[in-house]
Every structure is written in C-alpha cells, then in structure tokens.
C-alpha cells in the first residue's frame, strides 16, 4: 500500500477498508508517513467524512498503536470524563479529585490546547515539578494510592493519536467529528476504562457551533465507545460564553483550587461539574441515584476531602506538597494585570467565545506550532458572564499579559468580542440535554 493512494481514495469520497486504516495508523506510529501526509489525510476526512465503521476502525487502530492498560488490582470502577474543548473549561481539574474522593478510580489521559481551546495538560504544566508525562509505573501507583492521576499521553499510550493530534492543531482539521471521536476515544480506551462521561460543548466557543452538530458528535462518541465495551453517556453543554471567571492556564488552575476550597463559584461552572460527576458515579454503579451522588459530592467539597485528594495527586506526581495551601506562591504571575472596561455601559448580551480563546494564543498562552513554548501566566480573570452589568467601574475582565503591548491588543479584542445591550438578556441553560 502507498499512503498517497489511501489519501487519494478518501479525497475521492470512497470508504477505506480496515486494512488501509491500519496501514496508515501504523505508518504514523513508526514515522514512515510524513506530517504533510497526515495533514492531507485529516483534511480529506474533514471534507468528505468517515462512516461509523471507518471511525470505529480508526479509533481501535489508534488505541492499539501502543499499550492498553488494565486494572485488575483495583476494587472499584475505573472511570473518566472528557470534554470536547472550550474556553475557560477547567472542569477536569476539579472533577478528577472529586470522583476519586467519592470512591472510584480516575486515570485521566488529557491533552494540550487544540485550536482556540485550552488544554488540561497546559494548566497542570503551570505547576512547578508536576509531571504530566510520568512513566506507567508512577501513573499506576498514583491512581492506586490517590484515586486519580491527570496526565498526558505517555509514549506508550495511543502514540498514533499524539502525532495526529499535533498536526490537526495547526492544519485547520480540528472540527472533524470522526477525527474528534477517534482522538478522544483512542486515549480513553487505552486507559482501560469501565465507564466514561463526555462533556460535549456546542456554541460559538466550541468546535461544534450549534446544538445539532454537538448532538451529532455526542452520538458518534457514545455509539463507538459503547460498541467497544466502555459504558458511555454524554451531556451537551453550552459554550456560547467563557465557562467560569478565568481563561488561561495558571489563572484557571487558581480558579480550580478556589473551587475545591469551597469558595463561591460561578453557577454555570458548578452545575456542569456536579452534573457530570453525579452522572458518571451513577452509570458506574457507585451510586444508585444521581441525588445520592450529588449529596456525596457536596459533602466531600464541604469537608475538604476533594481538595485533599487533589493535593495528594499533585505531590505524588512531583508538584509542591503545599501547593493547594499556597497556589499563588507557585503559579506564574503575569507582569501586567489590568482591567478592561466596555465602550458603553449595559448588560453583557453575547460574546464571540472562539475569538476570546484565540486572543489567549495572542497573549502567548497557546500555540501556533506543535511543541511551541507557551506563557502559562497569561489570560483573563474576573471574566464577565452573559447578563452581567458592566460599565466604567465594572470591567469585562482583567487581562494578564507579558507586556503593555500585549495588554493593549488583548483589551481591544476583548472589547470587540463582547456585546453590551441596554436590556438584560434571558440566560440559556448550561446543560441542554443528555445522550445515552
């Protein structure tokens, strides 16, 4: 077989065989297929689609491109959650320790920033010493002893996806439903999960712009995952505004620590976090009803058990033992932190969330090329929400920037991408529906 002929076949809208998909994935893994060919292949898939059979085959081949973990020594369900990406989405940071505190095991394989969306690993990389790429022995020990470990793909877990993921990020092929499905599930299935909950975003800050597209992605993931034996459901959640009040890397980590400490949280962020956790604890069989799971989650937050679990995970994976006590001592701080006010007073009516995510890349808080070094300190805090009143005393957000020039550019982008109105808009529910 020749890789260019496989690309040509998909370019011409013909269905690939399992053997052709296996050949291509093997070539990605061993390096015999070039980045330009990966880019061409992913563009062909984006433009012409994949059947359910092709998507399942790609998922399994990518999963099997490396090690597939098993957890025979664990005495409770092995579960995980994954988001399709958004701006300000730090749910995984809180959810993993909350689930572990409730008695299940969470080997969470996460990714870096993709397109305009932030990456969970980049947020953890803002913690000095934290190993997002531990060896399998440390990964397994952390899951067993602490109950959760949030890491990136090790060299042995779905290596084909790691390469394809990096190319997609810079080749404008992020939004393909089959590629998103295969990328997410190859990592998750390689972690040896019993159950998975998906947070599928829709809206102007998501890869799926509307509810219909979000539903299509949810169904794709739920179908493929259940077909492979991992019990999976999905929540469709709104991403027409920044989730929470911080967007960036270190600033989102700070917001997550504050949340686990029981400090007042953004209502939308709290609802998404709690509902995802409760649904996963229920479908795993750990609790018989969501109401019981919610009570346990609230109790663990109030008692500090979830925060303690988070602190133990960070220390076990190389971070400071007192990180949760003094996060500001360790997280990088931007030299310039200034408020940005609206041109006119009024209620926040809407925002172009995707452009806000892109503006973080402009602040060097995201990448334009694979492997690029980023500035973990930049981003936004105190971010307004739809329905908030803003004026010359109440800012849209605080910009965290490396210098005055970057601040000025981000401030202008923020003012241009948040729309203010005289009338307070009706708020949309943050959770639209569940896909089972």
Short mmCIF file of C-alpha atoms in Angstrom, two decimals:
data_model
loop_
_atom_site.label_atom_id
_atom_site.label_comp_id
_atom_site.label_asym_id
_atom_site.label_seq_id
_atom_site.Cartn_x
_atom_site.Cartn_y
_atom_site.Cartn_z
CA UNK A 1 0.00 0.00 0.00
CA UNK A 2 1.01 3.62 -0.56
CA UNK A 3 -0.10 6.42 1.81
CA UNK A 4 -0.82 8.77 -1.09
CA UNK A 5 -3.23 6.26 -2.58
CA UNK A 6 -5.11 5.99 0.71
CA UNK A 7 -5.29 9.79 0.83
CA UNK A 8 -6.46 9.85 -2.80
CA UNK A 9 -9.18 7.29 -2.08
CA UNK A 10 -10.61 9.34 0.79
CA UNK A 11 -10.18 12.51 -1.23
CA UNK A 12 -12.41 10.90 -3.84
CA UNK A 13 -15.07 10.11 -1.21
CA UNK A 14 -14.57 6.35 -1.15
CA UNK A 15 -14.72 4.28 2.02
CA UNK A 16 -11.44 2.96 3.42
CA UNK A 17 -11.02 -0.64 4.49
CA UNK A 18 -9.84 -1.71 7.95
CA UNK A 19 -6.56 -2.77 6.36
CA UNK A 20 -5.97 0.64 4.77
CA UNK A 21 -6.73 2.44 8.02
CA UNK A 22 -4.41 0.06 9.90
CA UNK A 23 -1.65 0.68 7.35
CA UNK A 24 -1.95 4.44 7.71
CA UNK A 25 -2.04 4.37 11.53
CA UNK A 26 0.97 2.04 11.63
CA UNK A 27 2.84 4.44 9.34
CA UNK A 28 2.04 7.36 11.61
CA UNK A 29 3.29 5.37 14.60
CA UNK A 30 6.59 4.23 13.08
CA UNK A 31 7.28 7.55 11.36
CA UNK A 32 7.15 6.27 7.79
CA UNK A 33 4.25 8.61 7.00
CA UNK A 34 5.19 12.30 6.85
CA UNK A 35 3.43 15.16 8.62
CA UNK A 36 2.30 16.57 5.28
CA UNK A 37 0.59 13.25 4.50
CA UNK A 38 -1.09 13.24 7.91
CA UNK A 39 -2.31 16.77 7.21
CA UNK A 40 -3.64 15.78 3.79
CA UNK A 41 -5.35 12.70 5.21
CA UNK A 42 -7.05 14.61 8.02
CA UNK A 43 -8.20 17.30 5.57
CA UNK A 44 -9.71 14.62 3.32
CA UNK A 45 -11.57 13.18 6.31
CA UNK A 46 -12.74 16.63 7.39
CA UNK A 47 -14.11 17.42 3.94
CA UNK A 48 -15.53 14.02 2.99
CA UNK A 49 -16.34 12.33 6.29
CA UNK A 50 -15.95 8.84 7.68
CA UNK A 51 -18.56 6.14 8.09
CA UNK A 52 -19.30 4.72 11.53
CA UNK A 53 -17.33 1.62 10.58
CA UNK A 54 -14.32 3.73 9.48
CA UNK A 55 -14.49 5.78 12.67
CA UNK A 56 -14.60 2.67 14.84
CA UNK A 57 -11.68 1.14 12.94
CA UNK A 58 -9.61 4.32 13.26
CA UNK A 59 -10.39 4.52 16.98
CA UNK A 60 -9.33 0.93 17.66
CA UNK A 61 -6.21 1.11 15.48
CA UNK A 62 -5.11 4.29 17.25
CA UNK A 63 -5.85 2.74 20.65
CA UNK A 64 -3.87 -0.36 19.73
CA UNK A 65 -0.91 1.67 18.42
CA UNK A 66 0.50 1.46 21.96
CA UNK A 67 -0.17 -0.09 25.35
CA UNK A 68 -3.71 -0.73 26.58
CA UNK A 69 -3.88 -0.55 30.36
CA UNK A 70 -5.74 -2.96 32.61
CA UNK A 71 -6.50 -2.51 36.29
CA UNK A 72 -7.13 -5.94 37.87
CA UNK A 73 -5.80 -4.76 41.24
CA UNK A 74 -8.43 -2.03 41.73
CA UNK A 75 -11.54 -2.69 43.83
CA UNK A 76 -13.89 -0.06 42.35
CA UNK A 77 -14.93 1.14 38.87
CA UNK A 78 -12.33 2.81 36.65
CA UNK A 79 -13.92 5.92 35.15
CA UNK A 80 -13.10 9.13 33.34
CA UNK A 81 -14.58 12.31 31.91
CA UNK A 82 -13.63 14.16 28.76
CA UNK A 83 -14.62 17.50 27.27
CA UNK A 84 -14.65 18.29 23.58
CA UNK A 85 -12.99 21.60 24.39
CA UNK A 86 -13.95 25.14 25.24
CA UNK A 87 -12.72 28.43 26.64
CA UNK A 88 -12.31 28.56 30.41
CA UNK A 89 -13.18 24.87 30.73
CA UNK A 90 -11.32 23.75 33.84
CA UNK A 91 -13.89 21.14 34.89
CA UNK A 92 -11.41 18.24 34.70
CA UNK A 93 -9.17 19.91 37.27
CA UNK A 94 -11.89 19.66 39.93
CA UNK A 95 -13.75 16.62 38.67
CA UNK A 96 -10.91 14.08 38.90
CA UNK A 97 -10.27 14.56 42.65
CA UNK A 98 -14.00 14.85 43.37
CA UNK A 99 -14.66 11.49 41.72
CA UNK A 100 -11.69 9.87 43.47
CA UNK A 101 -12.88 11.20 46.84
CA UNK A 102 -16.26 9.57 46.12
CA UNK A 103 -14.62 6.15 45.77
CA UNK A 104 -13.91 5.48 42.08
CA UNK A 105 -10.58 5.47 40.23
CA UNK A 106 -9.78 8.10 37.60
CA UNK A 107 -6.82 7.53 35.24
CA UNK A 108 -7.39 10.72 33.23
CA UNK A 109 -5.47 10.98 29.96
CA UNK A 110 -5.74 14.59 28.85
CA UNK A 111 -4.48 16.76 26.01
CA UNK A 112 -2.90 20.12 25.38
CA UNK A 113 -4.54 23.14 23.81
CA UNK A 114 -6.18 22.46 20.47
CA UNK A 115 -7.10 25.33 18.17
CA UNK A 116 -8.76 28.09 20.20
CA UNK A 117 -9.43 25.86 23.22
CA UNK A 118 -7.27 25.49 26.30
CA UNK A 119 -5.64 22.20 27.26
CA UNK A 120 -5.87 20.47 30.64
CA UNK A 121 -2.19 19.46 30.46
CA UNK A 122 -1.08 23.04 29.86
CA UNK A 123 -2.92 24.04 33.02
CA UNK A 124 -1.14 21.36 35.04
CA UNK A 125 2.18 22.32 33.45
CA UNK A 126 1.78 25.68 35.19
CA UNK A 127 2.51 23.85 38.48
CA UNK A 128 6.29 23.58 39.08
CA UNK A 129 7.51 20.00 39.16
CA UNK A 130 4.19 18.38 38.22
CA UNK A 131 4.85 15.51 35.81
CA UNK A 132 2.29 15.45 33.04
CA UNK A 133 4.32 12.72 31.30
CA UNK A 134 5.17 10.20 34.05
CA UNK A 135 6.17 6.64 33.30
CA UNK A 136 3.50 3.98 33.56
CA UNK A 137 4.71 2.78 36.97
CA UNK A 138 4.24 6.21 38.56
CA UNK A 139 0.93 6.71 36.74
CA UNK A 140 -0.42 3.40 38.00
CA UNK A 141 0.87 3.98 41.53
CA UNK A 142 -0.76 7.42 41.69
CA UNK A 143 -4.13 6.07 40.52
CA UNK A 144 -3.96 3.22 43.03
CA UNK A 145 -2.79 5.25 46.04
CA UNK A 146 -4.56 8.58 45.47
CA UNK A 147 -7.50 7.51 43.32
CA UNK A 148 -6.77 9.81 40.38
CA UNK A 149 -3.97 10.96 38.11
CA UNK A 150 -4.29 13.60 35.39
CA UNK A 151 -1.52 13.09 32.84
CA UNK A 152 -0.79 13.32 29.13
CA UNK A 153 -0.24 10.51 26.73
CA UNK A 154 2.90 8.65 27.65
CA UNK A 155 5.00 7.36 24.81
CA UNK A 156 3.25 4.02 25.04
CA UNK A 157 -0.39 5.20 25.17
CA UNK A 158 -2.05 5.80 21.78
CA UNK A 159 1.13 7.24 20.18
CA UNK A 160 -0.54 7.49 16.77
CA UNK A 161 -3.14 9.86 18.19
CA UNK A 162 -0.48 12.04 19.79
CA UNK A 163 1.12 12.67 16.39
CA UNK A 164 -2.15 13.17 14.52
CA UNK A 165 -3.47 15.44 17.29
CA UNK A 166 -0.47 17.78 16.99
CA UNK A 167 -0.82 18.01 13.20
CA UNK A 168 -4.58 18.65 13.37
CA UNK A 169 -3.99 21.54 15.75
CA UNK A 170 -2.05 23.52 13.13
CA UNK A 171 -3.67 22.26 9.90
CA UNK A 172 -7.28 23.50 10.36
CA UNK A 173 -8.70 19.97 10.71
CA UNK A 174 -9.75 20.14 14.35
CA UNK A 175 -13.53 20.18 13.78
CA UNK A 176 -13.98 16.78 12.07
CA UNK A 177 -16.44 14.63 14.07
CA UNK A 178 -14.79 11.29 13.13
CA UNK A 179 -11.32 12.61 13.98
CA UNK A 180 -12.51 14.08 17.28
CA UNK A 181 -14.24 10.80 18.11
CA UNK A 182 -11.20 8.67 17.33
CA UNK A 183 -8.79 11.04 19.08
CA UNK A 184 -10.77 11.21 22.31
CA UNK A 185 -11.66 7.54 22.48
CA UNK A 186 -8.28 6.12 21.49
CA UNK A 187 -6.75 7.78 24.56
CA UNK A 188 -9.65 6.96 26.85
CA UNK A 189 -9.97 3.33 25.77
CA UNK A 190 -6.20 2.86 26.12
CA UNK A 191 -6.60 3.81 29.79
CA UNK A 192 -8.71 0.71 30.43
CA UNK A 193 -11.96 2.42 31.46
CA UNK A 194 -15.16 0.81 32.65
CA UNK A 195 -17.22 3.99 32.19
CA UNK A 196 -16.86 7.38 30.53
CA UNK A 197 -18.85 10.61 30.69
CA UNK A 198 -18.49 13.11 27.86
CA UNK A 199 -18.94 16.87 28.15
CA UNK A 200 -19.82 17.79 24.57
CA UNK A 201 -19.72 21.54 24.02
CA UNK A 202 -21.76 23.43 21.46
CA UNK A 203 -21.84 27.13 20.62
CA UNK A 204 -19.53 29.81 19.30
CA UNK A 205 -16.71 28.78 21.64
CA UNK A 206 -16.88 25.08 20.79
CA UNK A 207 -15.75 23.03 17.81
CA UNK A 208 -19.44 22.23 17.27
CA UNK A 209 -21.09 25.57 16.58
CA UNK A 210 -24.67 24.55 17.29
CA UNK A 211 -26.72 22.05 19.26
CA UNK A 212 -27.36 19.87 16.21
CA UNK A 213 -23.64 19.45 15.50
CA UNK A 214 -22.95 18.86 19.18
CA UNK A 215 -25.61 16.18 19.23
CA UNK A 216 -24.02 14.52 16.19
CA UNK A 217 -20.61 14.41 17.92
CA UNK A 218 -22.17 13.10 21.13
CA UNK A 219 -23.95 10.30 19.31
CA UNK A 220 -20.78 9.40 17.40
CA UNK A 221 -18.72 9.12 20.57
CA UNK A 222 -21.39 7.34 22.60
CA UNK A 223 -22.03 4.80 19.82
CA UNK A 224 -18.37 3.99 19.18
CA UNK A 225 -17.43 3.83 22.86
CA UNK A 226 -20.32 1.56 23.83
CA UNK A 227 -19.59 -0.64 20.83
CA UNK A 228 -16.09 -1.21 22.22
CA UNK A 229 -17.42 -2.13 25.69
CA UNK A 230 -16.97 1.11 27.64
CA UNK A 231 -20.26 2.31 29.13
CA UNK A 232 -20.58 5.91 27.95
CA UNK A 233 -23.02 8.80 28.11
CA UNK A 234 -22.73 12.47 27.18
CA UNK A 235 -24.03 15.82 28.35
CA UNK A 236 -24.46 18.57 25.79
CA UNK A 237 -23.36 21.83 27.41
CA UNK A 238 -23.42 25.45 26.27
CA UNK A 239 -20.17 27.14 25.21
CA UNK A 240 -21.53 30.47 23.98
CA UNK A 241 -19.61 32.18 26.76
CA UNK A 242 -16.47 31.63 28.79
CA UNK A 243 -17.02 28.89 31.40
CA UNK A 244 -16.22 30.27 34.83
CA UNK A 245 -14.44 33.53 35.51
CA UNK A 246 -10.89 32.65 34.38
CA UNK A 247 -9.49 31.69 30.99
CA UNK A 248 -5.83 30.78 30.60
CA UNK A 249 -3.52 28.26 32.23
CA UNK A 250 -2.32 29.32 35.68
CA UNK A 251 -5.37 31.52 36.19
CA UNK A 252 -7.70 28.56 35.60
CA UNK A 253 -5.65 26.43 37.97
CA UNK A 254 -6.13 29.10 40.64
CA UNK A 255 -9.89 29.12 40.00
CA UNK A 256 -9.97 25.31 40.33
CA UNK A 257 -8.16 25.41 43.69
CA UNK A 258 -10.56 28.10 44.92
CA UNK A 259 -13.49 25.91 43.85
CA UNK A 260 -12.17 22.89 45.74
CA UNK A 261 -11.66 25.10 48.79
CA UNK A 262 -15.37 25.86 48.76
CA UNK A 263 -15.08 29.49 47.74
CA UNK A 264 -18.06 30.99 45.84
CA UNK A 265 -18.06 29.53 42.33
CA UNK A 266 -19.55 30.58 39.03
CA UNK A 267 -23.01 28.91 38.94
CA UNK A 268 -22.63 27.56 35.41
CA UNK A 269 -19.24 26.04 36.19
CA UNK A 270 -20.60 24.46 39.37
CA UNK A 271 -23.64 22.97 37.63
CA UNK A 272 -21.60 21.39 34.82
CA UNK A 273 -19.04 19.97 37.25
CA UNK A 274 -21.59 18.50 39.64
CA UNK A 275 -23.88 17.04 36.98
CA UNK A 276 -21.03 15.38 35.08
CA UNK A 277 -19.62 13.87 38.28
CA UNK A 278 -23.00 12.69 39.57
CA UNK A 279 -23.99 11.12 36.25
CA UNK A 280 -20.67 9.26 36.00
CA UNK A 281 -20.89 7.99 39.58
CA UNK A 282 -24.39 6.72 38.76
CA UNK A 283 -23.69 4.96 35.46
CA UNK A 284 -20.63 3.32 37.05
CA UNK A 285 -22.88 1.77 39.71
CA UNK A 286 -21.08 3.52 42.57
CA UNK A 287 -24.39 5.19 43.49
CA UNK A 288 -27.90 4.03 42.66
CA UNK A 289 -29.31 7.53 42.13
CA UNK A 290 -27.89 10.87 40.98
CA UNK A 291 -29.36 12.59 44.03
CA UNK A 292 -27.28 10.36 46.31
CA UNK A 293 -24.16 11.04 44.24
CA UNK A 294 -24.76 14.80 44.41
CA UNK A 295 -25.06 14.68 48.19
CA UNK A 296 -21.76 12.81 48.44
CA UNK A 297 -20.02 15.27 46.12
CA UNK A 298 -21.27 18.27 48.11
CA UNK A 299 -20.17 16.62 51.35
CA UNK A 300 -16.66 15.92 50.02
CA UNK A 301 -16.30 19.54 48.89
CA UNK A 302 -17.50 20.88 52.24
CA UNK A 303 -15.25 18.58 54.28
CA UNK A 304 -12.14 19.29 52.21
CA UNK A 305 -11.77 15.65 51.15
CA UNK A 306 -11.78 16.51 47.43
CA UNK A 307 -9.18 19.26 47.99
CA UNK A 308 -7.01 16.84 49.98
CA UNK A 309 -7.20 14.30 47.15
CA UNK A 310 -6.15 16.99 44.66
CA UNK A 311 -3.20 17.97 46.87
CA UNK A 312 -2.06 14.36 47.22
CA UNK A 313 -2.21 13.83 43.45
CA UNK A 314 -0.09 16.92 42.79
CA UNK A 315 2.52 15.88 45.36
CA UNK A 316 2.64 12.29 44.12
CA UNK A 317 3.27 13.49 40.56
CA UNK A 318 6.11 15.78 41.59
CA UNK A 319 4.41 19.07 42.43
CA UNK A 320 4.80 21.03 45.68
CA UNK A 321 3.39 19.28 48.75
CA UNK A 322 1.81 22.54 49.92
CA UNK A 323 0.53 23.67 46.53
CA UNK A 324 -3.16 23.88 47.49
CA UNK A 325 -2.23 25.84 50.64
CA UNK A 326 -0.27 28.47 48.73
CA UNK A 327 -1.09 28.25 44.97
CA UNK A 328 -0.13 31.88 44.32
CA UNK A 329 3.36 31.10 45.66
CA UNK A 330 3.93 28.60 42.86
CA UNK A 331 1.78 29.63 39.90
CA UNK A 332 3.44 32.07 37.47
CA UNK A 333 2.12 35.64 37.66
CA UNK A 334 1.91 37.93 34.63
CA UNK A 335 3.83 41.22 34.89
CA UNK A 336 0.83 43.21 33.63
CA UNK A 337 -2.62 42.67 35.18
CA UNK A 338 -5.15 45.35 34.31
CA UNK A 339 -8.93 45.67 33.94
CA UNK A 340 -10.65 46.24 30.60
CA UNK A 341 -13.89 48.24 30.60
CA UNK A 342 -16.63 48.28 27.94
CA UNK A 343 -17.03 51.14 25.50
CA UNK A 344 -20.61 51.58 26.75
CA UNK A 345 -22.38 50.63 29.95
CA UNK A 346 -25.02 47.89 29.82
CA UNK A 347 -25.72 44.21 30.13
CA UNK A 348 -23.49 41.61 28.51
CA UNK A 349 -25.66 40.29 25.70
CA UNK A 350 -23.27 37.92 23.93
CA UNK A 351 -19.63 37.18 23.30
CA UNK A 352 -17.57 35.65 20.50
CA UNK A 353 -16.04 32.97 22.69
CA UNK A 354 -13.88 31.48 19.96
CA UNK A 355 -12.18 34.81 19.32
CA UNK A 356 -11.62 35.22 23.06
CA UNK A 357 -9.89 31.84 23.06
CA UNK A 358 -7.76 32.92 20.10
CA UNK A 359 -6.81 36.10 21.94
CA UNK A 360 -5.22 33.94 24.66
CA UNK A 361 -2.99 32.46 21.95
CA UNK A 362 -2.12 36.07 21.07
CA UNK A 363 -1.07 36.50 24.71
CA UNK A 364 1.31 33.55 24.17
CA UNK A 365 -0.94 31.35 26.31
CA UNK A 366 -1.46 28.90 23.42
CA UNK A 367 0.40 27.53 20.43
CA UNK A 368 0.66 28.28 16.73
CA UNK A 369 3.12 25.44 16.04
CA UNK A 370 3.49 21.97 17.65
CA UNK A 371 5.86 21.95 20.60
CA UNK A 372 5.89 25.73 20.97
CA UNK A 373 6.71 27.08 24.45
CA UNK A 374 3.81 29.00 25.95
CA UNK A 375 3.44 31.59 28.70
CA UNK A 376 1.42 29.94 31.45
CA UNK A 377 0.78 33.20 33.30
CA UNK A 378 -1.37 34.95 30.70
CA UNK A 379 -5.13 35.00 30.21
CA UNK A 380 -8.18 36.56 31.83
CA UNK A 381 -9.69 36.66 35.30
CA UNK A 382 -12.92 38.16 36.60
CA UNK A 383 -14.48 37.41 33.23
CA UNK A 384 -18.00 38.74 32.77
CA UNK A 385 -20.92 36.43 32.08
CA UNK A 386 -23.95 36.94 29.85
CA UNK A 387 -26.46 39.03 31.79
CA UNK A 388 -23.84 40.82 33.92
CA UNK A 389 -23.96 44.60 34.08
CA UNK A 390 -20.70 46.28 33.08
CA UNK A 391 -19.70 49.93 33.00
CA UNK A 392 -16.75 52.26 33.54
CA UNK A 393 -16.32 50.85 37.07
CA UNK A 394 -17.17 47.19 36.40
CA UNK A 395 -14.76 45.56 33.92
CA UNK A 396 -15.36 42.98 31.23
CA UNK A 397 -12.35 41.13 32.64
CA UNK A 398 -8.81 41.57 33.90
CA UNK A 399 -6.13 40.89 31.28
CA UNK A 400 -2.96 39.09 32.41
CA UNK A 401 -0.24 39.94 29.89
CA UNK A 402 3.54 39.80 29.49
CA UNK A 403 3.81 43.47 28.50
CA UNK A 404 1.80 46.62 27.77
CA UNK A 405 1.69 45.96 24.03
CA UNK A 406 0.12 42.54 24.52
CA UNK A 407 -2.30 44.01 27.06
CA UNK A 408 -3.45 46.72 24.64
CA UNK A 409 -4.04 44.20 21.86
CA UNK A 410 -5.98 41.83 24.14
CA UNK A 411 -8.01 44.70 25.58
CA UNK A 412 -9.11 45.81 22.12
CA UNK A 413 -10.00 42.25 21.13
CA UNK A 414 -12.00 41.80 24.32
CA UNK A 415 -13.98 45.00 23.77
CA UNK A 416 -14.68 43.97 20.16
CA UNK A 417 -15.84 40.47 21.06
CA UNK A 418 -18.18 41.19 23.98
CA UNK A 419 -21.51 42.77 23.01
CA UNK A 420 -23.30 45.02 25.51
CA UNK A 421 -27.02 45.87 25.40
CA UNK A 422 -29.46 48.14 27.25
CA UNK A 423 -31.66 45.15 28.10
CA UNK A 424 -30.71 42.21 30.25
CA UNK A 425 -30.84 39.06 28.06
CA UNK A 426 -32.55 35.85 29.04
CA UNK A 427 -29.96 33.28 30.10
CA UNK A 428 -29.79 29.89 28.37
CA UNK A 429 -29.42 26.68 30.39
CA UNK A 430 -25.83 25.49 30.58
CA UNK A 431 -26.86 21.83 30.13
CA UNK A 432 -29.06 21.28 27.09
CA UNK A 433 -29.60 17.51 27.09
CA UNK A 434 -28.20 14.06 27.81
CA UNK A 435 -27.23 11.50 25.17
CA UNK A 436 -27.40 7.93 26.43
#
